[in-house]
CSV table of C-alpha atoms in Angstrom, one decimal:
chain,number,residue,atom,x,y,z
T,287,MET,CA,49.8,-1.4,-40.4
T,288,PRO,CA,47.4,1.9,-39.0
T,289,PRO,CA,49.1,5.0,-39.4
T,290,PRO,CA,51.3,6.0,-36.4
T,291,ALA,CA,48.5,9.3,-35.8
T,292,ASN,CA,46.3,6.8,-35.4
T,293,ARG,CA,47.8,4.3,-33.7
T,294,SER,CA,48.8,7.6,-31.2
T,295,LEU,CA,45.2,8.6,-31.1
T,296,ARG,CA,44.5,4.3,-29.4
T,297,LEU,CA,46.9,5.1,-27.0
T,298,ILE,CA,45.5,8.1,-25.9
T,299,ALA,CA,41.6,6.8,-25.8
T,300,TRP,CA,43.2,3.9,-23.8
T,301,ALA,CA,44.7,5.6,-21.4
T,302,VAL,CA,41.6,7.5,-20.9
T,303,ILE,CA,39.7,4.1,-20.1
T,304,ALA,CA,42.3,2.9,-17.8
T,305,ALA,CA,43.0,6.8,-15.5
T,306,SER,CA,38.8,7.4,-15.4
T,307,THR,CA,38.2,3.5,-14.6
T,308,VAL,CA,41.4,3.7,-11.7
T,309,ILE,CA,39.7,7.3,-10.8
T,310,SER,CA,36.0,5.9,-10.5
T,311,ALA,CA,36.7,2.7,-8.2
T,312,TYR,CA,38.9,5.0,-5.8
T,313,SER,CA,36.0,8.0,-5.9
T,314,LEU,CA,33.3,5.1,-5.2
T,315,TRP,CA,35.7,3.3,-2.3
T,316,GLN,CA,35.9,6.8,-1.0
T,317,GLN,CA,32.3,7.6,-1.2
T,318,GLN,CA,31.3,4.4,0.7
T,319,GLN,CA,34.0,4.4,3.1
T,320,SER,CA,32.2,7.8,4.2
T,321,ALA,CA,28.8,7.0,3.6
T,322,GLN,CA,29.7,4.7,6.6
T,323,GLN,CA,31.1,6.8,8.8
T,324,ASN,CA,27.7,9.7,8.5
T,325,LEU,CA,25.1,6.7,8.9
T,326,GLN,CA,27.3,5.0,11.8
T,327,PRO,CA,25.2,8.0,14.2
T,328,VAL,CA,22.5,8.1,12.1
T,329,SER,CA,21.7,4.5,12.8
T,330,LEU,CA,21.7,4.7,17.0
T,331,ILE,CA,20.0,8.1,17.2
T,332,ILE,CA,17.2,6.0,14.8
T,333,ALA,CA,17.0,2.6,17.0
T,334,GLN,CA,17.1,5.1,20.3
T,335,GLN,CA,14.3,6.9,18.8
T,336,LEU,CA,12.1,3.4,18.2
T,337,ALA,CA,12.9,2.6,21.5
T,338,ASP,CA,11.0,5.7,22.8
T,339,ALA,CA,8.2,5.0,20.8
T,340,ALA,CA,8.3,1.4,21.7
T,341,ALA,CA,8.5,1.8,25.3
T,342,PRO,CA,4.7,2.4,26.2
T,343,LEU,CA,3.5,-0.1,23.8
T,344,VAL,CA,6.3,-2.7,25.0
T,345,LEU,CA,4.6,-2.2,28.4
T,346,ASP,CA,1.1,-2.4,27.8
T,347,GLY,CA,2.2,-5.7,25.4
T,348,ASP,CA,0.5,-4.2,22.4
T,349,GLN,CA,2.7,-6.0,19.4
T,350,LEU,CA,-0.2,-5.0,17.2
T,351,SER,CA,1.2,-1.9,17.2
T,352,LEU,CA,4.7,-2.7,17.8
T,353,GLN,CA,4.7,-4.5,14.0
T,354,ALA,CA,2.8,-1.7,13.5
T,355,LEU,CA,5.3,0.9,14.2
T,356,SER,CA,8.5,-1.1,12.7
T,357,ALA,CA,6.5,-1.3,9.6
T,358,LYS,CA,6.7,2.2,9.1
T,359,LEU,CA,9.9,2.4,10.4
T,360,SER,CA,11.2,0.1,7.6
T,361,LYS,CA,9.5,1.9,4.6
T,362,SER,CA,12.2,3.8,3.8
T,363,ARG,CA,15.3,2.7,1.6
T,364,LEU,CA,17.4,4.2,4.1
T,365,ILE,CA,16.4,0.9,6.6
T,366,ARG,CA,16.9,-3.1,5.8
T,367,HIS,CA,15.2,-4.4,8.7
T,368,VAL,CA,14.2,-3.7,12.4
T,369,ALA,CA,13.4,-5.7,15.6
T,370,ILE,CA,11.7,-5.0,18.8
T,371,TYR,CA,12.9,-7.5,21.4
T,372,ASP,CA,12.0,-7.6,24.8
T,373,LEU,CA,14.0,-7.6,28.1
T,374,ASP,CA,14.0,-12.1,27.7
T,375,ASN,CA,15.4,-10.9,23.9
T,376,ASP,CA,12.1,-12.9,22.8
T,377,LEU,CA,11.4,-10.8,19.8
T,378,LEU,CA,7.9,-8.8,20.0
T,379,ALA,CA,7.8,-7.9,16.0
T,380,GLN,CA,10.2,-7.1,13.0
T,381,SER,CA,10.2,-5.9,9.7
T,382,GLY,CA,12.2,-5.7,6.5
T,383,LYS,CA,14.8,-8.0,5.1
T,384,PRO,CA,17.0,-10.2,8.5
T,385,ARG,CA,19.5,-11.2,6.3
T,386,LEU,CA,21.8,-8.7,6.4
T,387,ARG,CA,24.8,-7.7,4.3
T,388,SER,CA,28.5,-6.8,5.5
T,389,SER,CA,28.2,-3.3,4.5
T,390,ASP,CA,25.1,-2.7,6.8
T,391,ILE,CA,25.6,-0.8,9.7
T,392,LEU,CA,24.0,-2.0,12.6
T,393,ALA,CA,22.8,-0.5,15.8
T,394,ASN,CA,21.1,-0.8,19.1
T,395,GLY,CA,18.6,0.7,21.5
T,396,THR,CA,17.3,0.9,24.6
T,397,ILE,CA,13.9,0.8,26.1
T,398,THR,CA,13.6,1.9,29.5
T,399,LEU,CA,10.7,2.5,31.6
T,400,GLN,CA,10.8,4.5,34.9
T,401,ASN,CA,15.3,4.1,34.3
T,402,GLU,CA,14.3,0.6,34.1
T,403,ILE,CA,15.4,-1.8,31.1
T,404,VAL,CA,12.3,-3.0,29.5
T,405,GLY,CA,14.1,-4.4,25.8
T,406,HIS,CA,15.7,-2.8,23.3
T,407,THR,CA,15.7,-2.2,19.6
T,408,GLN,CA,18.0,-3.3,16.5
T,409,VAL,CA,18.0,-1.0,13.2
T,410,ALA,CA,20.3,-2.1,10.5
T,411,LEU,CA,20.2,0.0,7.9
T,412,ARG,CA,21.9,0.2,4.2
T,413,GLY,CA,25.5,0.4,4.0
T,414,GLY,CA,27.2,1.1,0.2
T,415,GLY,CA,25.4,4.9,0.2
T,416,SER,CA,22.0,5.5,0.0
T,417,GLY,CA,20.3,6.4,-3.9
T,418,ALA,CA,23.4,5.6,-5.5
T,419,PHE,CA,24.1,3.5,-8.6
T,420,PRO,CA,26.2,0.2,-7.7
T,421,ALA,CA,29.6,0.0,-8.8
T,422,THR,CA,29.5,-2.2,-11.0
T,423,GLN,CA,27.3,-0.1,-12.9
T,424,THR,CA,29.0,3.0,-12.3
T,425,LEU,CA,32.7,1.5,-14.1
T,426,ILE,CA,30.2,0.7,-16.6
T,427,PHE,CA,28.9,3.6,-17.5
T,428,LEU,CA,31.9,5.5,-17.3
T,429,CYS,CA,33.9,3.1,-18.9
T,430,LEU,CA,31.3,2.9,-21.9
T,431,GLY,CA,31.5,6.8,-22.1
T,432,SER,CA,35.3,6.7,-21.8
T,433,SER,CA,34.8,4.3,-25.2
T,434,PHE,CA,32.2,7.0,-26.8
T,435,VAL,CA,35.5,9.3,-26.9
T,436,CYS,CA,37.7,6.7,-28.1
T,437,LEU,CA,35.6,6.9,-30.9
T,438,LEU,CA,35.4,10.3,-31.4
T,439,LEU,CA,39.8,10.5,-31.4
T,440,LEU,CA,39.5,7.9,-33.8
T,441,THR,CA,36.9,9.4,-36.0
T,442,ARG,CA,36.9,12.6,-35.7
T,443,ARG,CA,34.3,13.8,-38.2
T,444,PRO,CA,32.0,16.9,-38.0
T,445,LEU,CA,29.0,14.7,-38.5
T,446,ASP,CA,29.3,12.3,-35.4
T,447,ARG,CA,29.6,16.2,-33.1
T,448,LYS,CA,26.3,16.9,-34.8
T,449,VAL,CA,24.1,14.2,-34.0
T,450,ALA,CA,25.8,14.0,-30.6
T,451,GLU,CA,24.0,17.5,-29.5
T,452,PRO,CA,20.7,17.7,-28.5
T,453,ASP,CA,18.0,18.8,-30.3
T,454,ALA,CA,17.4,22.8,-28.3
T,455,HIS,CA,13.6,22.0,-29.4
T,456,THR,CA,12.9,18.5,-28.4
T,457,ALA,CA,14.5,19.8,-24.5
T,458,ALA,CA,12.6,23.0,-24.7
T,459,ASN,CA,9.4,20.8,-24.7
T,460,GLN,CA,10.5,18.2,-22.0
T,461,PRO,CA,9.2,19.1,-18.6
T,462,ILE,CA,11.3,20.2,-15.4
T,463,VAL,CA,11.1,16.8,-12.8
T,464,PRO,CA,11.5,18.9,-9.1
T,465,ALA,CA,14.9,17.1,-7.9
T,466,TYR,CA,13.7,17.4,-4.2
T,467,VAL,CA,10.0,17.0,-2.8
T,468,GLU,CA,8.6,18.8,0.1
T,469,HIS,CA,7.1,16.9,3.2
T,470,ALA,CA,4.9,18.3,5.1
T,471,PHE,CA,3.1,16.2,8.3
T,472,VAL,CA,-0.6,17.3,10.0
T,473,ALA,CA,-0.5,15.6,12.8
T,474,VAL,CA,-4.0,14.1,14.7
T,475,GLU,CA,-4.0,13.7,18.0
T,476,LEU,CA,-7.1,11.8,19.6
T,477,LEU,CA,-7.3,13.2,23.1
T,478,LYS,CA,-8.6,10.6,26.2
T,479,PHE,CA,-8.4,7.9,23.6
T,480,PRO,CA,-6.6,5.3,25.8
T,481,LEU,CA,-9.0,5.9,28.4
T,482,LEU,CA,-12.1,5.5,26.0
T,483,ARG,CA,-10.3,2.1,24.6
T,484,LYS,CA,-10.5,0.7,27.9
T,485,ARG,CA,-14.5,2.2,29.2
T,486,LEU,CA,-15.9,2.1,25.7
T,487,ASN,CA,-17.3,-1.9,25.0
T,488,GLU,CA,-16.5,-2.7,21.6
T,489,ASP,CA,-19.6,-1.9,19.4
T,490,THR,CA,-19.5,1.8,21.0
T,491,LEU,CA,-16.0,1.9,19.8
T,492,TYR,CA,-16.2,0.8,16.8
T,493,GLU,CA,-18.6,3.0,15.6
T,494,TYR,CA,-15.9,5.8,17.8
T,495,ILE,CA,-13.0,5.4,15.6
T,496,ALA,CA,-15.0,4.0,12.1
T,497,THR,CA,-16.7,7.4,12.1
T,498,PHE,CA,-13.4,9.8,13.1
T,499,GLN,CA,-11.8,7.8,10.4
T,500,HIS,CA,-14.4,8.2,7.6
T,501,TRP,CA,-13.8,11.9,8.5
T,502,LEU,CA,-9.9,11.6,8.4
T,503,ARG,CA,-10.5,9.9,5.1
T,504,ARG,CA,-12.5,11.6,3.1
T,505,VAL,CA,-10.5,15.3,4.5
T,506,ALA,CA,-7.2,13.5,3.5
T,507,ASP,CA,-8.2,12.4,0.0
T,508,LEU,CA,-9.1,16.1,-0.8
T,509,PHE,CA,-6.0,17.3,-0.3
T,510,ALA,CA,-4.1,14.2,-1.6
T,511,ALA,CA,-2.3,13.2,2.1
T,512,GLU,CA,-1.5,9.9,3.0
T,513,ILE,CA,-3.0,8.5,6.4
T,514,SER,CA,-0.7,6.2,9.1
T,515,VAL,CA,-1.9,5.0,13.0
T,516,GLU,CA,0.0,6.4,15.6
T,517,ASN,CA,0.1,6.0,19.5
T,518,ARG,CA,-2.4,8.4,20.4
T,519,GLY,CA,-3.5,9.4,16.7
T,520,PHE,CA,-2.9,9.8,12.7
T,521,THR,CA,-0.5,11.3,11.2
T,522,LEU,CA,-1.4,12.8,7.7
T,523,THR,CA,1.9,13.4,4.9
T,524,LEU,CA,1.5,15.9,2.2
T,525,GLN,CA,4.2,15.8,-0.7
T,526,ALA,CA,4.6,18.8,-3.1
T,527,ALA,CA,7.4,20.5,-5.3
T,528,ASP,CA,6.7,24.4,-3.7
T,529,LYS,CA,7.5,24.7,-0.2
T,530,GLU,CA,4.2,27.5,0.4
T,531,HIS,CA,2.3,25.8,-1.9
T,532,LEU,CA,2.1,22.3,0.8
T,533,ALA,CA,2.1,24.8,3.6
T,534,ALA,CA,-0.5,26.4,2.6
T,535,GLN,CA,-2.1,23.0,1.3
T,536,ALA,CA,-1.1,21.4,5.2
T,537,VAL,CA,-2.3,24.1,7.0
T,538,GLN,CA,-6.1,24.4,5.2
T,539,CYS,CA,-6.1,20.6,5.5
T,540,ALA,CA,-5.6,21.1,9.7
T,541,TYR,CA,-8.2,23.9,9.3
T,542,THR,CA,-10.6,21.6,7.0
T,543,MET,CA,-10.4,19.0,10.3
T,544,ASN,CA,-10.8,21.3,12.6
T,545,GLU,CA,-13.6,22.5,11.5
T,546,VAL,CA,-15.6,19.1,10.3
T,547,LEU,CA,-15.4,18.4,14.6
T,548,ASN,CA,-16.7,22.2,15.2
T,549,ASP,CA,-19.4,21.1,12.9
T,550,ALA,CA,-20.3,17.5,14.2
T,551,ASN,CA,-19.5,17.5,18.0
T,552,PRO,CA,-23.0,20.0,19.3
T,553,LYS,CA,-25.1,17.6,16.8
T,554,ARG,CA,-23.5,14.1,18.6
T,555,LYS,CA,-24.0,15.9,21.8
T,556,GLN,CA,-27.2,16.4,20.5
T,557,ALA,CA,-28.2,13.2,20.0
T,558,GLY,CA,-27.0,12.0,23.4
T,559,GLU,CA,-23.1,10.4,21.3
T,560,LEU,CA,-19.5,10.6,22.3
T,561,ILE,CA,-18.0,13.9,21.3
T,562,PHE,CA,-14.2,13.8,19.3
T,563,GLU,CA,-12.2,15.7,21.2
T,564,MET,CA,-8.4,16.4,19.5
T,565,ARG,CA,-5.6,18.8,18.9
T,566,ILE,CA,-3.7,19.6,15.7
T,567,GLY,CA,0.3,20.3,14.9
T,568,VAL,CA,1.5,21.3,11.9
T,569,ASN,CA,4.9,21.5,10.5
T,570,ILE,CA,7.1,21.2,7.2
T,571,ALA,CA,10.8,19.0,6.5
T,572,THR,CA,13.2,21.7,6.6
T,573,ARG,CA,16.1,20.9,3.8
T,574,ARG,CA,19.3,22.8,3.1
T,575,SER,CA,21.1,23.6,-0.2
T,576,ASN,CA,24.0,20.6,-0.8
T,577,ASP,CA,21.9,17.4,1.7
T,578,ASP,CA,22.5,14.0,1.3
T,579,ALA,CA,19.6,11.6,1.2
T,580,VAL,CA,20.9,10.6,4.3
T,581,LEU,CA,20.5,13.8,6.1
T,582,GLN,CA,17.2,14.5,4.2
T,583,GLN,CA,16.3,11.2,5.6
T,584,LEU,CA,16.2,13.0,8.7
T,585,TYR,CA,14.7,16.2,8.2
T,586,VAL,CA,12.1,14.2,7.3
T,587,GLN,CA,11.6,12.6,10.6
T,588,GLU,CA,12.6,15.3,12.7
T,589,ALA,CA,9.6,17.5,11.4
T,590,GLU,CA,7.2,14.8,11.9
T,591,ARG,CA,7.8,14.9,15.7
T,592,ALA,CA,7.7,18.4,15.6
T,593,ALA,CA,4.1,18.2,14.5
T,594,TRP,CA,3.6,15.7,17.3
T,595,GLN,CA,5.2,18.2,19.6
T,596,ALA,CA,3.6,21.0,18.0
T,597,CYS,CA,0.1,19.8,19.1
T,598,GLU,CA,0.9,19.1,22.3
T,599,GLY,CA,-0.4,21.0,25.3
T,600,LYS,CA,-2.8,22.9,23.4
T,601,VAL,CA,-6.2,23.8,23.9
T,602,SER,CA,-8.8,20.9,22.5
T,603,GLY,CA,-9.8,21.5,18.8
T,604,SER,CA,-6.6,23.9,18.7
T,605,VAL,CA,-4.5,23.7,15.0
T,606,SER,CA,-1.0,25.2,15.9
T,607,LEU,CA,1.9,25.9,13.6
T,608,THR,CA,5.8,26.7,14.0
T,609,HIS,CA,7.2,30.1,13.2
T,610,SER,CA,8.9,28.6,9.9
T,611,VAL,CA,5.6,27.7,8.6
T,612,ALA,CA,4.3,30.7,10.0
T,613,LYS,CA,6.7,32.9,7.7
T,614,LEU,CA,6.1,31.5,4.5
T,615,LYS,CA,3.8,33.7,1.9
T,616,CYS,CA,0.5,31.6,2.4
T,617,ALA,CA,0.4,33.6,6.4
T,618,ASN,CA,-0.6,36.1,4.1
T,619,THR,CA,-4.3,34.8,4.2
T,620,MET,CA,-4.1,33.5,7.7
T,621,GLN,CA,-5.0,34.8,10.9
T,622,LEU,CA,-2.4,34.1,13.6
T,623,GLU,CA,-1.5,34.5,17.1
T,624,ASP,CA,1.4,33.7,18.8
T,625,ASN,CA,1.8,31.7,21.7
T,626,SER,CA,4.6,31.5,24.3
T,627,ASP,CA,5.8,28.2,23.9
T,628,ASP,CA,6.6,30.0,20.4
T,629,SER,CA,4.2,28.0,18.2
T,630,MET,CA,2.0,30.6,16.1
T,631,GLN,CA,-1.9,28.9,16.5
T,632,LEU,CA,-4.2,30.0,13.9
T,633,VAL,CA,-7.4,31.6,15.2
T,634,ASP,CA,-9.2,32.3,10.9
T,635,LEU,CA,-8.2,31.8,7.2
T,636,ALA,CA,-8.9,34.8,4.8
T,637,ASP,CA,-12.8,34.8,3.4
T,638,SER,CA,-12.0,33.4,0.3
T,639,THR,CA,-10.0,30.4,1.4
T,640,LYS,CA,-12.1,29.9,4.2
T,641,PHE,CA,-15.3,29.9,1.3
T,642,LYS,CA,-13.6,27.1,-0.3
T,643,LEU,CA,-13.3,25.4,2.3
T,644,GLY,CA,-16.5,25.4,3.9
T,645,GLU,CA,-18.0,23.6,0.8
T,646,GLN,CA,-15.3,20.9,1.1
T,647,ILE,CA,-16.5,21.0,4.9
T,648,ARG,CA,-20.1,20.5,3.9
T,649,GLN,CA,-19.0,17.3,1.2
T,650,VAL,CA,-17.5,15.7,3.5
T,651,LEU,CA,-20.1,16.1,6.6
T,652,GLN,CA,-23.0,15.1,4.0
T,653,HIS,CA,-21.4,12.6,2.5
T,654,SER,CA,-20.6,10.6,6.4
T,655,ARG,CA,-24.9,11.4,6.8
T,656,LYS,CA,-25.4,9.3,4.8
T,657,LEU,CA,-22.7,6.4,5.2
T,658,GLN,CA,-24.6,6.1,9.3
T,659,ASP,CA,-27.6,6.5,7.9
T,660,SER,CA,-27.4,3.6,6.0
T,661,THR,CA,-25.2,1.6,8.1
T,662,SER,CA,-27.9,1.7,11.0
T,663,THR,CA,-31.0,0.7,8.7
């Protein structure tokens, strides 16, 4: 028969396990309820934003672009399924997993053109909280932790405490993983592209787009940016842990693409080829402290939308920034001018930065000319 002291310790340990299980189960239930309440308005916003973006594509019957639009949205871990329907409720495009769960949040958006309904969208968000452990796994970890406390109470040996202490030397040598990754977006709009799609023959249009995409890929590789196709052009996405470094990279990426076209367009015009007219906008996602994954995702989406807004209404070939980007320390290496629409226009870079980027621009253009020469022969 165990001594009375050991019996008391066992009772205390089992009480800790029971209390931890009950508290964790209640906390998880509260977390799921709170997550669903937060997701409902978010789902409505996403569904309507999708509807607004899909409206011109539905009118043109461009199912390929609709599919690309839905596929891009479904890449988010927050979204389980995306669907776009016409006025007759016929499916035009879908992406993700159509088999939904009871905890998923459904929302619909109305596709309208000139106050007339032409279709609707449906978005399913994953319920239960994004980025958290499943409830069963969380309970298991808590129970294991409680059992460990039980063992400590039963043994009470100093050696166990010594083993449990982390090695200070090992912990100091381990790299620190950043808790959040900043996002920057460079929106590149090809002006007159919808008109050219209607007027150019297939071969000329292919050469026009292939050349521009080649330059864009080369510039994106220089700054480790991801390219996505939009209705009016392309979006470059850059990521980094340091916001000031990321802002400098995004601005230099936009400047490099701008200078590539400034150098290439006169040669194309002299050769009787179509020149590229574009405008660029840059924006960086705003992060606030103590925000959950759902709000962070919204900030990232808002930054991408703001990057496209930043390039609207500007002069052809300009690089525009928001004030939030211009206020960063990286703005010391730039020459900026205020615009009347509460934005900043990049005029020039510091000589050292310009010299570094100039060599990269020459490499992009030389590689492109070699590719065109090999294609023509």
